Each structure stands twice: as structure tokens, then as C-alpha cells.
PDB file of C-alpha atoms in Angstrom:
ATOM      1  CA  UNK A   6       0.000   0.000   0.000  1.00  0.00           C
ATOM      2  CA  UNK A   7       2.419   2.155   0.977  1.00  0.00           C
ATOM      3  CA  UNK A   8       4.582   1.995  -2.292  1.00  0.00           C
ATOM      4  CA  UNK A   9       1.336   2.314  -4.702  1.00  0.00           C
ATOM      5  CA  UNK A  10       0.312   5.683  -2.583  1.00  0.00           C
ATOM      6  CA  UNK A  11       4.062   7.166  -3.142  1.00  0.00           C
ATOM      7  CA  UNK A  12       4.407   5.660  -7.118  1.00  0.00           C
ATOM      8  CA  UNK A  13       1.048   7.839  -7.753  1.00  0.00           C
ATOM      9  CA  UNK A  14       1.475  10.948  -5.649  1.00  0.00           C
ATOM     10  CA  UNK A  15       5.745  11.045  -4.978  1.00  0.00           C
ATOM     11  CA  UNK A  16       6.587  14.575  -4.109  1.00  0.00           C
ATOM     12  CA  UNK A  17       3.683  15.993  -5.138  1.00  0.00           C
ATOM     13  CA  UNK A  18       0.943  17.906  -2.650  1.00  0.00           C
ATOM     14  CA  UNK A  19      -2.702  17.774  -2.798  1.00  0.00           C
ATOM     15  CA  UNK A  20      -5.836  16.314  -1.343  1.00  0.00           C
ATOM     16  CA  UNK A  21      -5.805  12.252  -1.554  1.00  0.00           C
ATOM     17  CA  UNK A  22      -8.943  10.441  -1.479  1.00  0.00           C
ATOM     18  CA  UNK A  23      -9.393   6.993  -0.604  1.00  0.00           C
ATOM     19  CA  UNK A  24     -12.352   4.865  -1.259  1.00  0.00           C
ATOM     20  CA  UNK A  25     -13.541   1.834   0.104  1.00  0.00           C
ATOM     21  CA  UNK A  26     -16.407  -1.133  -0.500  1.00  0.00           C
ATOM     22  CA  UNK A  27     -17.235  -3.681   2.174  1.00  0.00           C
ATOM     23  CA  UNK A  28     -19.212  -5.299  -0.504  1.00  0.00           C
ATOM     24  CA  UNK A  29     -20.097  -6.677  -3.974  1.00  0.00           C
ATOM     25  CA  UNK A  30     -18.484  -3.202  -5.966  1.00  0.00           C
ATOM     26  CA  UNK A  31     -20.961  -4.817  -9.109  1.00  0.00           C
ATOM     27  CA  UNK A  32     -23.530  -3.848  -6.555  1.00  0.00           C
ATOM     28  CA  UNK A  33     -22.174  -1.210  -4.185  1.00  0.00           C
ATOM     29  CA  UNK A  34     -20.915   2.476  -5.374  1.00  0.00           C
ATOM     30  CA  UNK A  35     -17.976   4.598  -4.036  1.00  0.00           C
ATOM     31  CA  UNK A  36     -20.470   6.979  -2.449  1.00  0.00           C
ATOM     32  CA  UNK A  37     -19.457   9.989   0.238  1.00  0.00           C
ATOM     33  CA  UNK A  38     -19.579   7.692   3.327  1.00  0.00           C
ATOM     34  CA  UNK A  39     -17.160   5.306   1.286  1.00  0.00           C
ATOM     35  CA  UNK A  40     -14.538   8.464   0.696  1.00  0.00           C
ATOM     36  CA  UNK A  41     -11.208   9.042   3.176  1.00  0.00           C
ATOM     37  CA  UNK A  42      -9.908  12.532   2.087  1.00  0.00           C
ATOM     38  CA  UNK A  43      -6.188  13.153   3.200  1.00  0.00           C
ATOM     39  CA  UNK A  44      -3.865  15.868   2.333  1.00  0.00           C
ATOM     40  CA  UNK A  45      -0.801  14.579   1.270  1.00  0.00           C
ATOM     41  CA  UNK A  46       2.118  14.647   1.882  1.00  0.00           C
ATOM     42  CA  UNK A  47       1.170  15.878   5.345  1.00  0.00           C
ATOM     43  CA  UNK A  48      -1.324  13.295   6.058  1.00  0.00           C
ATOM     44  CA  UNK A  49       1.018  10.281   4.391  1.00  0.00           C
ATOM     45  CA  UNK A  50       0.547   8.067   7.460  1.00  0.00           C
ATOM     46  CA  UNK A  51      -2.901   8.536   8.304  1.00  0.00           C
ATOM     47  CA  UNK A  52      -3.609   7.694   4.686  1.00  0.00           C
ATOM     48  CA  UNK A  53      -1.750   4.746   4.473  1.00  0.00           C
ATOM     49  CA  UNK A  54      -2.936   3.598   7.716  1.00  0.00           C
ATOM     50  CA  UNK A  55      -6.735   3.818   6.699  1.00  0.00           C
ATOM     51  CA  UNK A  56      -6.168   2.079   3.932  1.00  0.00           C
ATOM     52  CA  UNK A  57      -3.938  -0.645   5.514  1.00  0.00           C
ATOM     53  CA  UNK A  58      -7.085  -1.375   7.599  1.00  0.00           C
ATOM     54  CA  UNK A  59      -9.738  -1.429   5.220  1.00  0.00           C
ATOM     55  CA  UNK A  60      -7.369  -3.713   3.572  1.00  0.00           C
ATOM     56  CA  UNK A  61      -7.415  -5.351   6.861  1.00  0.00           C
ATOM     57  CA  UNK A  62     -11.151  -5.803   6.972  1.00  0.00           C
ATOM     58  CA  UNK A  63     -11.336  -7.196   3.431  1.00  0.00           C
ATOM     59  CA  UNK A  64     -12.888  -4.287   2.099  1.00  0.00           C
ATOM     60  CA  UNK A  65     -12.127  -3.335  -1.790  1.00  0.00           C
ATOM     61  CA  UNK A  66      -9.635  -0.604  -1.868  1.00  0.00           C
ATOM     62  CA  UNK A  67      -9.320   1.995  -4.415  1.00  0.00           C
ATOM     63  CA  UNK A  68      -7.784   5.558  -4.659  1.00  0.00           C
ATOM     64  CA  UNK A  69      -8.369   8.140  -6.835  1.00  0.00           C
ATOM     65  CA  UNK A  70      -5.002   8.375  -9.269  1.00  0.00           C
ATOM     66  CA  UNK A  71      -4.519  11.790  -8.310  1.00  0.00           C
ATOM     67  CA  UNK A  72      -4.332  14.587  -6.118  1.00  0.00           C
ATOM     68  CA  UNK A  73      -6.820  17.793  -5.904  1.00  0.00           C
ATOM     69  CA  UNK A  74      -6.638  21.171  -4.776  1.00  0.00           C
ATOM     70  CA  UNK A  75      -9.788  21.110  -2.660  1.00  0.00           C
ATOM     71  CA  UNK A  76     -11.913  17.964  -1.210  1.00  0.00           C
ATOM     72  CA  UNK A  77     -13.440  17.214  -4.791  1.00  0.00           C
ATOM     73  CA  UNK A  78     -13.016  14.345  -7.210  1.00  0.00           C
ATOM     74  CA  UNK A  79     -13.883  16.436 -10.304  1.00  0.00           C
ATOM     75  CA  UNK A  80     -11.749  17.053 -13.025  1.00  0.00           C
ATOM     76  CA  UNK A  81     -11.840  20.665 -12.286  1.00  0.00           C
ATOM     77  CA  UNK A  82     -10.213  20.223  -8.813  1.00  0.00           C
ATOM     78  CA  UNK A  83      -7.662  18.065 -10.582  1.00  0.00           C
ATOM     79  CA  UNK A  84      -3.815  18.815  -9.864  1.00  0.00           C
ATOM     80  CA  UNK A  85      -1.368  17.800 -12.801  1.00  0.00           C
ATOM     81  CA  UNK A  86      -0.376  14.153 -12.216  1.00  0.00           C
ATOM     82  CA  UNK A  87       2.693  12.222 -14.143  1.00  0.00           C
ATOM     83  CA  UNK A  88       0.325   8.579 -14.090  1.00  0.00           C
ATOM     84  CA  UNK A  89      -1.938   7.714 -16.614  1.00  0.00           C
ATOM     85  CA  UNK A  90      -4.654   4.318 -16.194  1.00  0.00           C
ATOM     86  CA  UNK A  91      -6.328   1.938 -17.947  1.00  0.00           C
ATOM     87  CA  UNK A  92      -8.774  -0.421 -16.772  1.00  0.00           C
ATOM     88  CA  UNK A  93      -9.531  -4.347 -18.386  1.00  0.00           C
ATOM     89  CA  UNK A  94      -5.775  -3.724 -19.487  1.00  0.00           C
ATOM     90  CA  UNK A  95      -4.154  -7.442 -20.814  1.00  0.00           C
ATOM     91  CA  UNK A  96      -1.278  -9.051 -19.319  1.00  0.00           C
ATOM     92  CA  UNK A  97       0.616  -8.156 -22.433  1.00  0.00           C
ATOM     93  CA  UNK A  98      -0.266  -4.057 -22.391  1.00  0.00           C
ATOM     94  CA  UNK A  99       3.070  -1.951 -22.293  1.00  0.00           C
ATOM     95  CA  UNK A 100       2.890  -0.398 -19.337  1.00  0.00           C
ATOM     96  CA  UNK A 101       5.251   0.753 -16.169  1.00  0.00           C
ATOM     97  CA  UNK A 102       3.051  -1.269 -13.707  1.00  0.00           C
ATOM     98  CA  UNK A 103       0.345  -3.880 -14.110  1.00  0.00           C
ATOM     99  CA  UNK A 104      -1.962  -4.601 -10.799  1.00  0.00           C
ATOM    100  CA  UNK A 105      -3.812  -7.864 -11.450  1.00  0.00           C
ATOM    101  CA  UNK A 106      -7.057  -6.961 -10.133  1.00  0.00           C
ATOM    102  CA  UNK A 107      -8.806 -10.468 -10.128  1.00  0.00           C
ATOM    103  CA  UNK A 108      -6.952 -13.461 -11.833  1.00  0.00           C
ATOM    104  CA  UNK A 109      -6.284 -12.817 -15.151  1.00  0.00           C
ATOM    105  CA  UNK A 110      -7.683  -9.235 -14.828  1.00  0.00           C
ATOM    106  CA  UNK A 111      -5.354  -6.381 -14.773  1.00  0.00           C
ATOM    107  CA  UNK A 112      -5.479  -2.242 -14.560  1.00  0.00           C
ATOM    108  CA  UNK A 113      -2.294  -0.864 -16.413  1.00  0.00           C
ATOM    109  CA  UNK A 114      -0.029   2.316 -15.177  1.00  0.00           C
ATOM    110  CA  UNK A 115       2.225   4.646 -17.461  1.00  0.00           C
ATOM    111  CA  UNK A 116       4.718   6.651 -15.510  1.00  0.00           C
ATOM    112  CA  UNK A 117       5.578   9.815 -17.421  1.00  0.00           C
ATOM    113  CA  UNK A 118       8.503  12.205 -17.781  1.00  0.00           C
ATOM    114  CA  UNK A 119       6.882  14.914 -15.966  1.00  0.00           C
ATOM    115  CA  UNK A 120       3.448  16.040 -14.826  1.00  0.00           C
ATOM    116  CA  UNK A 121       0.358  16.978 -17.365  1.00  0.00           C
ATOM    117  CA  UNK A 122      -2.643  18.516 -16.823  1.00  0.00           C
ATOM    118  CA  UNK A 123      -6.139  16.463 -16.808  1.00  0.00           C
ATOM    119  CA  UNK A 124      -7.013  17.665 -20.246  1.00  0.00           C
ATOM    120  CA  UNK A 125      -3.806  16.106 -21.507  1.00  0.00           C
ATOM    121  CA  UNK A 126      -3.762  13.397 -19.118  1.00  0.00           C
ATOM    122  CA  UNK A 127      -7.205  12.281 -20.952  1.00  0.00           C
ATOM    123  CA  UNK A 128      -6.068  12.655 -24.676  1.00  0.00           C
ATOM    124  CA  UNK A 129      -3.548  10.399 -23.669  1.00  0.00           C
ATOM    125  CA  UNK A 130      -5.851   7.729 -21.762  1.00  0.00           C
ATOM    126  CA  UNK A 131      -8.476   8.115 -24.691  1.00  0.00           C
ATOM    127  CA  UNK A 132      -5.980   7.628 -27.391  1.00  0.00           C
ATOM    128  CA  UNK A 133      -4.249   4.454 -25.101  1.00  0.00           C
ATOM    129  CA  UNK A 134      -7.820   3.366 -24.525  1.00  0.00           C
ATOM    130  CA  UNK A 135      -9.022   3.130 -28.523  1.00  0.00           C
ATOM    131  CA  UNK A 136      -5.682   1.375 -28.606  1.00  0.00           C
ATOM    132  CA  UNK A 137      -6.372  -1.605 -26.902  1.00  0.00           C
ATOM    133  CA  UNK A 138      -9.491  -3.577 -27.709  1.00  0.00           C
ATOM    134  CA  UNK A 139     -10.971  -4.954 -24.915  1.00  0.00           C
ATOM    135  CA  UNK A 140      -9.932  -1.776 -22.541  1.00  0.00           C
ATOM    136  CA  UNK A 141     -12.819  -0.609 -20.310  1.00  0.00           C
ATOM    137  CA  UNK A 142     -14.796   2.584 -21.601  1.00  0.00           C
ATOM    138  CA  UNK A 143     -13.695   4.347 -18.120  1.00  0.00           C
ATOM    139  CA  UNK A 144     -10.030   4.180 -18.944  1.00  0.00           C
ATOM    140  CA  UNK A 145     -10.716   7.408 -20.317  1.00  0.00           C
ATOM    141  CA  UNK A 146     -11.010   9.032 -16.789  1.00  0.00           C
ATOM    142  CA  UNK A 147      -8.733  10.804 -15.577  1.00  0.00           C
ATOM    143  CA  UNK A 148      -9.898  10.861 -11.994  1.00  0.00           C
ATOM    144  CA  UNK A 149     -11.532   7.757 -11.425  1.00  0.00           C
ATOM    145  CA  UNK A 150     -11.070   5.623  -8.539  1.00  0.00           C
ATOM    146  CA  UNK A 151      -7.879   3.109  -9.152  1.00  0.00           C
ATOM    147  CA  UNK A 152      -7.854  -0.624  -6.788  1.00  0.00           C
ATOM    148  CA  UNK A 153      -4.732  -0.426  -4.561  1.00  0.00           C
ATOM    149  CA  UNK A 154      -2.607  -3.448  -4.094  1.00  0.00           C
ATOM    150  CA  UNK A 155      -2.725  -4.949  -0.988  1.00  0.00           C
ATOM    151  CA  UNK A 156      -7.241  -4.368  -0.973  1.00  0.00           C
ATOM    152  CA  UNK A 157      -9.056  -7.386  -2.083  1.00  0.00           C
ATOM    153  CA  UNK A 158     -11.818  -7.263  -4.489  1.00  0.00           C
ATOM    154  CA  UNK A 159     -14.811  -9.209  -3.698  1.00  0.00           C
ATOM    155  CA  UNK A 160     -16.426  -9.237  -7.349  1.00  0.00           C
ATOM    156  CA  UNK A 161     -19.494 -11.916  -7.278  1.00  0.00           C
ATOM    157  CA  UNK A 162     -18.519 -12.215  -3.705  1.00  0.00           C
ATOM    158  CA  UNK A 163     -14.765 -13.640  -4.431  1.00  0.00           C
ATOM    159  CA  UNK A 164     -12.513 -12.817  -2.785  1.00  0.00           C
ATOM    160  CA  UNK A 165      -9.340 -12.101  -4.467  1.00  0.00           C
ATOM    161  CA  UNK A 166      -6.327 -10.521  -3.143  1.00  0.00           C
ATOM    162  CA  UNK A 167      -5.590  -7.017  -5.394  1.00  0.00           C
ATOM    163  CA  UNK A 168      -2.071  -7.593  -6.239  1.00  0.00           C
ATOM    164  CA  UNK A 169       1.339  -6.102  -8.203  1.00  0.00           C
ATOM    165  CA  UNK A 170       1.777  -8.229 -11.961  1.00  0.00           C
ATOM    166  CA  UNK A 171       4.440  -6.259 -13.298  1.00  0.00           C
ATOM    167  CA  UNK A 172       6.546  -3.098 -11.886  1.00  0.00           C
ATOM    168  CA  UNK A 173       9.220  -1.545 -14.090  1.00  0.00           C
ATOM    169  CA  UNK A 174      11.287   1.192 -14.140  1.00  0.00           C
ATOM    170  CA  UNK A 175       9.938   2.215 -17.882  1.00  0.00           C
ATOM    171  CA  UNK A 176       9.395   5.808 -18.182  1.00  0.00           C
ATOM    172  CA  UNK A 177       7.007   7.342 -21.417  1.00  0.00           C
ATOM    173  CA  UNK A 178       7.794  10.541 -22.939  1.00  0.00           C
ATOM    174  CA  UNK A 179       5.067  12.841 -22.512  1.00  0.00           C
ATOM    175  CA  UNK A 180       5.294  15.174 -25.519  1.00  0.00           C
ATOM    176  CA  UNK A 181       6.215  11.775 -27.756  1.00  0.00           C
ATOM    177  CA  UNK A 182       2.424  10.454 -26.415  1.00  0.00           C
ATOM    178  CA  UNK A 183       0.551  13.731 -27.251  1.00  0.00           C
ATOM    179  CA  UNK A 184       2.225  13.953 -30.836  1.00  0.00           C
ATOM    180  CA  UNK A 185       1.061  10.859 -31.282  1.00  0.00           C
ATOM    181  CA  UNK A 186      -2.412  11.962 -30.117  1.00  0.00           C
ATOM    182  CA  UNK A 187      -2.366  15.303 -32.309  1.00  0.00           C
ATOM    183  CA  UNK A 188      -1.558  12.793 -35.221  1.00  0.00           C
ATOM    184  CA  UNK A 189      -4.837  11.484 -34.580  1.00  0.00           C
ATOM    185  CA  UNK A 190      -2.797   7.616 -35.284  1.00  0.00           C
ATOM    186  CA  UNK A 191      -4.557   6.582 -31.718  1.00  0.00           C
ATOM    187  CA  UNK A 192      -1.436   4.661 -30.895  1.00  0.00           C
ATOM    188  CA  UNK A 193       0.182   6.046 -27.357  1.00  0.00           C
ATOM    189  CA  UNK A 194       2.486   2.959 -27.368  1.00  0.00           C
ATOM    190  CA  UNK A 195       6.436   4.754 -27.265  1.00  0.00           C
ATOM    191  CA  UNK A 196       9.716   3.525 -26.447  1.00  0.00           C
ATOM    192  CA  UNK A 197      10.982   3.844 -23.026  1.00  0.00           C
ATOM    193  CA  UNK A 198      12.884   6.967 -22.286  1.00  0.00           C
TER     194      UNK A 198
END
């Protein structure tokens, strides 16, 4: 838990927030008695100790993949992040970091050079998206809620343990992935940097 939270926020400062499900999430919705909002860094440990015990509980654990500037999950409110996401990724998507989600299920990561604003930050997911057949319609987000390693997810009342597939070191070029996007070729795919 503690790695995921600093791989998506680092150095950066902002409001966190945390979400949590105690139940079927087909069923159940992230609603605002199932939101932890934390400023980080300053509230690091309280953060990760929330979600350490909702993780603890068995409770499906998400976060949303970036920081705000006030206590709201809107795009508006959105600080610049250097992470983009997919969700219903495949084993084989390039990617800095996989998270197997259920077996055989997986949300992808990108790590960029540097930070880019939401507006960017969802040409790029759209464009990554349309990519990759198969990719859920909400990889297009840009601050949805992500699962954290370490939660569980308890899909048609499973119980699976939310885990790390693939970490890397594999950093993408920003301005390479928004060419790309400007080219209107829908490929985001670029060599590491």
C-alpha cells in the first residue's frame, strides 16, 4: 500500500482520497460515506494507515489516481499528475506497472517524464484506450477511482487478493504520447525513455 500511494502521488501535494467497499463493488458504489480525504504529503501516514485497515477488513480498496486542490473528485479540482490508467488492461499491455485486479484481470499504469494537466492526461488515456481492444470505456477518466494493491476485491462475492503483476522502471515521454495523439494515429504505445 504504501509503495502504490508514493508511485502515484511522490513529491507531489494535494488532497488524496481513498475509497472503500465492504461489498459486492458490481452492486455497491464509491459513495461519500465510502470516501477518506487526506492531504498529502502531510497526512502520508494517516492515509496509508486507513487504507492498511480497510485492507485489513477485506474491504475493496481503491484511490483516486490523483491529487486535488480542494476535497473534490472532479476534473476541475484536478492537480497535474505524471500517471496515466487503464482499466480491463491485458497481461501483455506496455505499461510501467500492471496490478492484477482479479486473476487474469489487470489495470495498467504509465509513468511519465513529468506532470500533465487532466485535459492532456485524458487525450492520452483516450488515445491508449481506442488502442487496446478490450480496454474498459472508463479508462478514459482521468480521476476515477484506481484498486490499490494490498485491498481485495470481492467481485461476485470472491474474494481475491488485489495484487502487483508487473513493476518496471519504464518511463514514457510525454510530448512523444501527445504527438502521437495530435496525429490522430490513436497509438500512445512509445519507447521507453
Amino acid at each position: 500500500i504504501p509503495s502504490f500511494m508514493e508511485y502515484l502521488f511522490s513529491n507531489r501535494a494535494g488532497w488524496a482520497c481513498l475509497g472503500w467497499l465492504d461489498g459486492d463493488p458490481l452492486i455497491e458504489e464509491i459513495d461519500g460515506e465510502h470516501q477518506e480525504w487526506y492531504t498529502w504529503p502531510n497526512q502520508r501516514e494517516k492515509l496509508i494507515s486507513s487504507a492498511q485497515w480497510h485492507a485489513d477488513q477485506g474491504h475493496n480498496l481503491y484511490v483516486r489516481q490523483v491529487l486535488f486542490a480542494k476535497r473534490s473528485g472532479t476534473k476541475a479540482a484536478a492537480l497535474p499528475s505524471a500517471i496515466l490508467w487503464q482499466d480491463e488492461a491485458r497481461i501483455d499491455t506496455p505499461a510501467s506497472l500492471l496490478v492484477e485486479t482479479s486473476s487474469g484481470n489487470y489495470q495498467a499504469h504509465i509513468k511519465l517524464d513529468r506532470d500533465a494537466s487532466t485535459a492532456d492526461r485524458e487525450r492520452m488515456m483516450r488515445a491508449w484506450r481506442n488502442a487496446r481492444p478490450g480496454a474498459d470505456d472508463c479508462s478514459a477518466n482521468p480521476v476515477a477511482f484506481v484498486r490499490v494493491p494490498g485491498g481485495h476485491n470481492t467481485k461476485r462475492h470472491g474474494d481475491w487478493l488485489v495484487r502487483y503483476a508487473m513493476q518496471s522502471s519504464r518511463i514514457y515521454t510525454a510530448d512523444r504520447l501527445l504527438a502521437r495523439c495530435d496525429a490522430g494515429r490513436g497509438e500512445t504505445h512509445a519507447p521507453p525513455a
